Short mmCIF file of C-alpha atoms in Angstrom, two decimals:
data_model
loop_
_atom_site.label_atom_id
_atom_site.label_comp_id
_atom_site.label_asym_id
_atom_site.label_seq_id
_atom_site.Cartn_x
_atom_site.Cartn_y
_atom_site.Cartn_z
CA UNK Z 1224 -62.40 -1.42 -36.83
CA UNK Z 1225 -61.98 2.58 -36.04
CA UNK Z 1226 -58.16 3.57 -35.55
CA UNK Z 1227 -57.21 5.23 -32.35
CA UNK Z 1228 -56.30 9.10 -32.68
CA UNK Z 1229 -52.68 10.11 -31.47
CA UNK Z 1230 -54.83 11.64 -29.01
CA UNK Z 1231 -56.54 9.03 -27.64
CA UNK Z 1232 -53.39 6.86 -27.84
CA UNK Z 1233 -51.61 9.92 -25.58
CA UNK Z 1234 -54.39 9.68 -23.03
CA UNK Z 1235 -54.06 5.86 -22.34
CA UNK Z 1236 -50.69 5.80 -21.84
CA UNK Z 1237 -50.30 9.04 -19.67
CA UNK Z 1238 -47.55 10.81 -21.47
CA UNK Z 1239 -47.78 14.16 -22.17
CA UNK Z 1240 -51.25 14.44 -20.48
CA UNK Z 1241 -51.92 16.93 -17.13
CA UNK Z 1242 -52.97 13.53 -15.25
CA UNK Z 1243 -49.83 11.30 -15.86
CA UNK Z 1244 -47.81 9.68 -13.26
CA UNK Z 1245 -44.29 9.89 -14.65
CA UNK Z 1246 -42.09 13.30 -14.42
CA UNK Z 1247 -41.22 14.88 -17.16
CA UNK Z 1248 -37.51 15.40 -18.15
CA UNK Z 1249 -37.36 19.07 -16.79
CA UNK Z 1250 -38.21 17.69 -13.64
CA UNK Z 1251 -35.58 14.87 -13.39
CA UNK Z 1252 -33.22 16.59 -14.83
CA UNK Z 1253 -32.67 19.70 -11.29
CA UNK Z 1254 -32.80 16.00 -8.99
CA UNK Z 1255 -29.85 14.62 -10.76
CA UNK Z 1256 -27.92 17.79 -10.41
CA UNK Z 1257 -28.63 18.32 -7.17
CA UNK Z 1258 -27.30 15.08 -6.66
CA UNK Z 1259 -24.33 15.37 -9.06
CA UNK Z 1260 -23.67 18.94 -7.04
CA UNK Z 1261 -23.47 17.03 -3.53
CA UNK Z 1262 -21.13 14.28 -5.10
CA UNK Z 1263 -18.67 17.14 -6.43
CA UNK Z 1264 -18.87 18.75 -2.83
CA UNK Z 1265 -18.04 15.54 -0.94
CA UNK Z 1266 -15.09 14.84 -3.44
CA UNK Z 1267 -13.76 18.48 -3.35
CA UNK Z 1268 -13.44 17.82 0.61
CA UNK Z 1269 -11.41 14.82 0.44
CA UNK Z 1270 -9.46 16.43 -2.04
CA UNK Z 1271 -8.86 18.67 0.18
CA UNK Z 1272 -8.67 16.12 3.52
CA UNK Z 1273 -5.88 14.40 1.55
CA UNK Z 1274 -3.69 17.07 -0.34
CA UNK Z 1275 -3.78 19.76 1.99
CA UNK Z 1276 -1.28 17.94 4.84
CA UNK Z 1277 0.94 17.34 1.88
CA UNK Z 1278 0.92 20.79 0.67
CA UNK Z 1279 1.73 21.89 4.09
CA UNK Z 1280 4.42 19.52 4.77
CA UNK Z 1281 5.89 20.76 1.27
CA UNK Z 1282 5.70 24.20 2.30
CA UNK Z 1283 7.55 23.80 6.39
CA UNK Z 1284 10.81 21.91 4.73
CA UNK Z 1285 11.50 25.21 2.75
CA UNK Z 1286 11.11 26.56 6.17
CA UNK Z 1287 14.06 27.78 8.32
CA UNK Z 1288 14.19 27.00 12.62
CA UNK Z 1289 13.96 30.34 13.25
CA UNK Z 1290 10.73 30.26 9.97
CA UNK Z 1291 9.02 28.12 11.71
CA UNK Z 1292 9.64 28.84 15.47
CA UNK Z 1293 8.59 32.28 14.94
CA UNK Z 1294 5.95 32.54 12.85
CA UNK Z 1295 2.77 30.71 12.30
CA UNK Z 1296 2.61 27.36 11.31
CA UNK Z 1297 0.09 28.23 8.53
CA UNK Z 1298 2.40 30.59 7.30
CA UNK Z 1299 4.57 30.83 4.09
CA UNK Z 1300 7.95 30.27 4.43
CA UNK Z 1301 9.87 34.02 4.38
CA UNK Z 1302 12.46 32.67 2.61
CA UNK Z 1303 12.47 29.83 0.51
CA UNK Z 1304 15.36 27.23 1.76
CA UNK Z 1305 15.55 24.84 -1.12
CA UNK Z 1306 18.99 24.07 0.52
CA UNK Z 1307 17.01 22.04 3.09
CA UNK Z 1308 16.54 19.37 0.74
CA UNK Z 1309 20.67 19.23 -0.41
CA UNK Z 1310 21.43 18.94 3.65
CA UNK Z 1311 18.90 16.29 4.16
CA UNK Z 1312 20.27 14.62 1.71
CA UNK Z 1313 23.97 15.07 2.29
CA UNK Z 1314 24.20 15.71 6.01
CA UNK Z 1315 21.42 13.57 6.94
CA UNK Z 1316 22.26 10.67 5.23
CA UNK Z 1317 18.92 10.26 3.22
CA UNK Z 1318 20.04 8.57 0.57
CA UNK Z 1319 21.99 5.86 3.04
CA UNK Z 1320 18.84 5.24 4.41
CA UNK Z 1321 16.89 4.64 1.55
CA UNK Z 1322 19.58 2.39 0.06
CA UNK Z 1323 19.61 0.09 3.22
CA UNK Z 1324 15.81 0.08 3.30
CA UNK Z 1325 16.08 -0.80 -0.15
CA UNK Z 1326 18.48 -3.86 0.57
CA UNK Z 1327 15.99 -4.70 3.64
CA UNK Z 1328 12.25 -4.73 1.66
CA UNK Z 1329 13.01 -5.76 -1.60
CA UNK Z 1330 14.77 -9.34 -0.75
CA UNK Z 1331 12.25 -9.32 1.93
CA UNK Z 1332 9.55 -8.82 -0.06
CA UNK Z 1333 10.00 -11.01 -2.87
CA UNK Z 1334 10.85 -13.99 -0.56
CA UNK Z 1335 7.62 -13.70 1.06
CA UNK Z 1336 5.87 -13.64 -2.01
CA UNK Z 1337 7.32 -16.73 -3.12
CA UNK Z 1338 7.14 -18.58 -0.59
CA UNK Z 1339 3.36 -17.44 0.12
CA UNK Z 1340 2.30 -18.15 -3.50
CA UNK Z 1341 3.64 -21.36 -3.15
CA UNK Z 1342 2.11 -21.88 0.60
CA UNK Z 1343 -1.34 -20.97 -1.08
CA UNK Z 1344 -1.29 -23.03 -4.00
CA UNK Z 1345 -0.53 -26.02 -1.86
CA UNK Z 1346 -3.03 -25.23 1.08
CA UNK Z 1347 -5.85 -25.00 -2.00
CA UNK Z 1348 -4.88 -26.64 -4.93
CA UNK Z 1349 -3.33 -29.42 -3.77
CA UNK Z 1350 -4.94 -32.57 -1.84
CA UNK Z 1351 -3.35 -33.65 1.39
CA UNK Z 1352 -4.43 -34.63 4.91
CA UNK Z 1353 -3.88 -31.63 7.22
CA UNK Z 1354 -4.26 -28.81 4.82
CA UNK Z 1355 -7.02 -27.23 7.17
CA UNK Z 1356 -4.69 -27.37 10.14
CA UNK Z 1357 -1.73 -25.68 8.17
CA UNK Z 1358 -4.09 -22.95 7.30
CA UNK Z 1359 -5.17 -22.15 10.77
CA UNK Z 1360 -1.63 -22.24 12.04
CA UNK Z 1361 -0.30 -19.97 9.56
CA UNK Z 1362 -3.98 -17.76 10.74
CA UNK Z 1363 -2.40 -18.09 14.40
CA UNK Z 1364 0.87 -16.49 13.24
CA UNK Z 1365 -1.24 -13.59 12.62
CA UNK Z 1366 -2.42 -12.67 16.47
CA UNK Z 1367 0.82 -13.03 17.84
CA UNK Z 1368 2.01 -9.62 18.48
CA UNK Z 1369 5.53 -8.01 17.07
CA UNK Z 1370 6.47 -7.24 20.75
CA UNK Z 1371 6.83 -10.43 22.02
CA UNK Z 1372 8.99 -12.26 19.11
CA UNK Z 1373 11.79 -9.01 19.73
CA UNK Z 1374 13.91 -10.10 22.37
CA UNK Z 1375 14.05 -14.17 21.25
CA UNK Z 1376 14.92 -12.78 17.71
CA UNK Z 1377 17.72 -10.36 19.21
CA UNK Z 1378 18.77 -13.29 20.93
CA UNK Z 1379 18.88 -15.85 18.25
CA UNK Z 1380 20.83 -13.05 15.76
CA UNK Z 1381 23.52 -12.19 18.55
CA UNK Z 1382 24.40 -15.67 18.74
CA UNK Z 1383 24.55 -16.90 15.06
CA UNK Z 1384 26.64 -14.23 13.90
CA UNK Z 1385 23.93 -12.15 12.05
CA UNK Z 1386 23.48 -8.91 13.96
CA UNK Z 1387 25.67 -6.33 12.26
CA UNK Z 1388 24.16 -7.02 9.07
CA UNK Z 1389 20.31 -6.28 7.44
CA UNK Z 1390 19.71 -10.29 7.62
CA UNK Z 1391 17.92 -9.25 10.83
CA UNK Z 1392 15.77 -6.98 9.16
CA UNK Z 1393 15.16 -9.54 5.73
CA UNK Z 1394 14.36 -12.87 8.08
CA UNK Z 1395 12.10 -10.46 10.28
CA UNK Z 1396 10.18 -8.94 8.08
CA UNK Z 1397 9.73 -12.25 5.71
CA UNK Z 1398 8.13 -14.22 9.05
CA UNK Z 1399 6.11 -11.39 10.37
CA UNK Z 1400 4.80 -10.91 6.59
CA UNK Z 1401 3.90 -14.37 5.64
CA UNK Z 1402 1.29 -15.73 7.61
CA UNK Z 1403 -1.02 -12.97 5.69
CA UNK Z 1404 0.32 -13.21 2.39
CA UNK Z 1405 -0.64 -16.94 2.76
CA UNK Z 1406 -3.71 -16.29 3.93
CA UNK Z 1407 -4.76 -13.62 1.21
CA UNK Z 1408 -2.57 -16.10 -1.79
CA UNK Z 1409 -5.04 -19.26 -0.30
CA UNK Z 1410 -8.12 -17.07 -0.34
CA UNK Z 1411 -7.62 -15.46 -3.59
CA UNK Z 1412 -6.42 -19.71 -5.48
CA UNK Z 1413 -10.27 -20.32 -4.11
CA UNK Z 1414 -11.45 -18.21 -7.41
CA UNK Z 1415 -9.19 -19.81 -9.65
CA UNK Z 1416 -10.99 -22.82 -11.65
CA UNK Z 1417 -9.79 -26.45 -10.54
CA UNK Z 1418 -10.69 -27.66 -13.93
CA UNK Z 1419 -7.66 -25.95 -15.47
CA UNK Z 1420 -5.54 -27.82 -12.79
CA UNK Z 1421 -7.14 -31.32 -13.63
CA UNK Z 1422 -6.67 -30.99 -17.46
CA UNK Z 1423 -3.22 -30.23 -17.02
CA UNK Z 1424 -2.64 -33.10 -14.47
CA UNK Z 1425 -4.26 -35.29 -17.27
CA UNK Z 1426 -2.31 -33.59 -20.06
CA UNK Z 1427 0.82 -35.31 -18.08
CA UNK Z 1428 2.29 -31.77 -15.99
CA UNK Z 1429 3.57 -32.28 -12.69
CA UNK Z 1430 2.99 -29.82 -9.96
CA UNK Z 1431 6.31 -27.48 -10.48
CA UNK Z 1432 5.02 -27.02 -13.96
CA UNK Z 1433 1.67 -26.58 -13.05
CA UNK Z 1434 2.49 -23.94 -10.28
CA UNK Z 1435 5.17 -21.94 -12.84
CA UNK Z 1436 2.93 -22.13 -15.88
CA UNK Z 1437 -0.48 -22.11 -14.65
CA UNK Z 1438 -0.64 -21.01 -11.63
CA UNK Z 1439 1.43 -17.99 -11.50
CA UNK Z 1440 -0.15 -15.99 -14.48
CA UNK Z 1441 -3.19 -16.46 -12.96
CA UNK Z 1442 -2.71 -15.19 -9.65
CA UNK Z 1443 -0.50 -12.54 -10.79
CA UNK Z 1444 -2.81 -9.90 -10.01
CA UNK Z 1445 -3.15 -10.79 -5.98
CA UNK Z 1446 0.61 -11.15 -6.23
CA UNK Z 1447 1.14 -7.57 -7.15
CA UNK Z 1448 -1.47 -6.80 -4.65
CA UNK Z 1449 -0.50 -8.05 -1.47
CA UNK Z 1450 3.09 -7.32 -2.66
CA UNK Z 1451 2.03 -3.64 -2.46
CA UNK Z 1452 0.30 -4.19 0.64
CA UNK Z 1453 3.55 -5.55 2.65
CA UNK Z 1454 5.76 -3.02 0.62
CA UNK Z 1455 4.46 -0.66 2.54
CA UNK Z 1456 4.31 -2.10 6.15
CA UNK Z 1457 7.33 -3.37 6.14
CA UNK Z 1458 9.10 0.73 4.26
CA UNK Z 1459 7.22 2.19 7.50
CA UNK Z 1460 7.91 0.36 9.93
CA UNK Z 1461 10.15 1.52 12.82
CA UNK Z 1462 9.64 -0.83 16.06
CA UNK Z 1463 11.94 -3.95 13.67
CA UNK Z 1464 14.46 -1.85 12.34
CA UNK Z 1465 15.25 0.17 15.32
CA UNK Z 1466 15.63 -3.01 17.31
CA UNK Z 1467 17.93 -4.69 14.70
CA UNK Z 1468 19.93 -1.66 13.44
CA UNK Z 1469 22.83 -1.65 16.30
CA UNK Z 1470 25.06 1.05 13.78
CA UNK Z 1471 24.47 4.16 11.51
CA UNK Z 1472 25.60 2.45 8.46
CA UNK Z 1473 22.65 0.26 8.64
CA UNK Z 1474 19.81 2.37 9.34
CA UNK Z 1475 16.69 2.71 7.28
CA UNK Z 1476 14.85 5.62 6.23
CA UNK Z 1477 11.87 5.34 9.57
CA UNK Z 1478 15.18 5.28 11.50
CA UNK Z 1479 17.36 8.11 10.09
CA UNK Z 1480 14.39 10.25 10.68
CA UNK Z 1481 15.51 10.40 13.99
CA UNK Z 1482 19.12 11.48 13.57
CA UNK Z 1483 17.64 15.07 12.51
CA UNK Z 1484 16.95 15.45 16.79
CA UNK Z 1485 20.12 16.89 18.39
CA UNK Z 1486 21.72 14.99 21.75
CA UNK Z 1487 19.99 18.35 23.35
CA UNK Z 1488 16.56 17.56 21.87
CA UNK Z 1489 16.89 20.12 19.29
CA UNK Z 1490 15.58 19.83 15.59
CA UNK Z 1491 16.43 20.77 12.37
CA UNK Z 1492 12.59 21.21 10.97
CA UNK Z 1493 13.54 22.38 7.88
CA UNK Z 1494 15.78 19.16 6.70
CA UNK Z 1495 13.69 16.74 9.01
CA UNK Z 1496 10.70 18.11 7.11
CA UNK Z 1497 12.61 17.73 3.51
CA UNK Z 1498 13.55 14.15 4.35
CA UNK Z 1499 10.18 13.51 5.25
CA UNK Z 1500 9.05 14.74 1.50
CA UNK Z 1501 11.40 12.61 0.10
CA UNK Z 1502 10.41 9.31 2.17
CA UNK Z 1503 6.22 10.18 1.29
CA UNK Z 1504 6.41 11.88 -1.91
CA UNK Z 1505 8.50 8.87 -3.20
CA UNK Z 1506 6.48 6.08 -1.71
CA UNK Z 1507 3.71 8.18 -3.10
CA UNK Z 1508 4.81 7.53 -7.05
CA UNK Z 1509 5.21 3.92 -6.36
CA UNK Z 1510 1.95 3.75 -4.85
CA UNK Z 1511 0.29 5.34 -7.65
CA UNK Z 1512 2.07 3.77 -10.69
CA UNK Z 1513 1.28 0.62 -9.34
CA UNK Z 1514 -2.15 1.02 -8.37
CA UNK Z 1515 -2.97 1.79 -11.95
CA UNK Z 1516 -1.06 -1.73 -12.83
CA UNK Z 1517 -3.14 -3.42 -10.31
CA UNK Z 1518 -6.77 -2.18 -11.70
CA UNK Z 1519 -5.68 -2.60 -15.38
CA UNK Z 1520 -4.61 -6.26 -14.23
CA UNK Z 1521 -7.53 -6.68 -12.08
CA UNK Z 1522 -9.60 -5.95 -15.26
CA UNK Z 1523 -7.96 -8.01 -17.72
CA UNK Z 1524 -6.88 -11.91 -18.07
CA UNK Z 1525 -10.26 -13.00 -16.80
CA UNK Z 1526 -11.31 -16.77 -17.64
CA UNK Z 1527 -14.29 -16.90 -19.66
CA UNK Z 1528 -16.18 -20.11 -19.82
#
């Protein structure tokens, strides 16, 4: 039996030859960097999409009235008024604001994600007779506008005492916010492994331990999710807390933005642009630092089987 010749070998199979069907490196190699040049195009213009309005908006609070009346908006600021930032802070009452929104979110915040963890695991975990009903009336809770709950809630607060206070804003917030944190905290307990919950239930744990122990470190990454989801509806929002803030004292930061506008309609840009730096730029850190927890959490603690 004759050996085959490299030769031969290289005409059978095609490579190398004049006559065979699959491109050579050199010409693969100007398609993928055409294609890697289109990706670096599209990501240099949402670069640019996304930090340019902040590099604006950074620029016009080191802007003074007569700055930014005058010249073009696109302009540099003539003189650069870091003092904007010390009035916006002092006269404006910045950091008032951000302590009451503070007070507001945070209690807000983590009673809603209690009490939606808890909603979920029993809507999904649990076995009862009208689970599937709960979970479309908490769905329902979802449709019904903001708008229409105002004046019933204003009501209810005048009479038992609470308005004056930022129990408005807390009890608000907490039922406008739940019916979705139950919905994603049931939706996200439907990827979590029933077997773990059966061999604990036959290991002799009852369902408070079950919940604490099991439960919770497994759904820890949706909590941190959908509590950075609400964090930030319920920091901008300006509809509840104007309602519900009846005094200065009590104002949050959405609110306060509005002191900057004189009783004659005129604005201090300058300060009302600093303020506004300080309210995105710092929502902006939290954003980021915790986005980074979320897809290093999202990433780990998986269940292998």
């Amino acid at each position: 039996m004759a050996l085959e010749t490299p030769h031969k070998i290289q005409a059978a199979t095609g490579n190398g030859g004049p006559t065979g069907s699959s491109p050579t490196p050199s010409r693969r190699r100007p398609r993928r960097q055409r294609g890697r040049l289109w990706v670096k195009v599209v990501v240099a213009l949402l670069l640019i999409v996304e930090i340019y309005p902040l590099v604006w908006m950074f620029l016009t609070s080191l802007k003074s009235n007569s700055d930014y009346l005058n010249n073009s908006t696109w302009s540099l600021p003539t003189h650069w008024e870091w003092g904007n930032y010390s009035e916006a802070w002092t006269t404006g009452h910045i950091g008032l604001y951000i302590q009451n929104s503070l007070l507001a979110v945070l209690p807000a915040l983590a009673l809603m994600l209690l009490l939606g963890t808890a909603a979920g695991f029993a809507l999904q975990i649990m076995v009862w007779k009208g689970r599937s009903l709960t979970l479309l009336i908490f769905l329902t809770g979802m449709m019904v506008p903001a708008q229409m709950i105002l004046l019933p809630l204003f009501t209810i607060y005048f009479r038992t005492g609470l308005s004056g206070t930022l129990w408005p804003l807390i009890l608000t917030y907490n039922g406008t916010g739940l019916p979705l944190t139950v919905f994603m905290m049931a939706t996200y307990y439907k990827t979590v492994p029933q077997e773990l919950f059966e061999a604990a239930t036959i290991d002799g744990a009852g369902i408070l331990r079950a919940f604490w122990t099991i439960s919770i470190p497994m759904v820890r990454n949706a909590i941190l999710t959908v509590g950075l989801v609400q964090f930030f509806f319920i920091w901008n929002d300006l509809l509840i807390a104007l309602t519900f803030t009846n005094s200065q004292d009590l104002r949050t930061i959405q609110v306060g933005l509005l002191n900057f506008t004189g009783d004659f309609g005129a604005t201090q840009y300058g300060p009302l642009f600093a303020a506004i730096c300080l309210n995105v730029f710092g929502t902006l850190l939290i954003y980021l630092f915790l986005n980074q927890k979320v897809m290093k959490g999202l990433t780990s603690g998986a269940v292998k089987g």
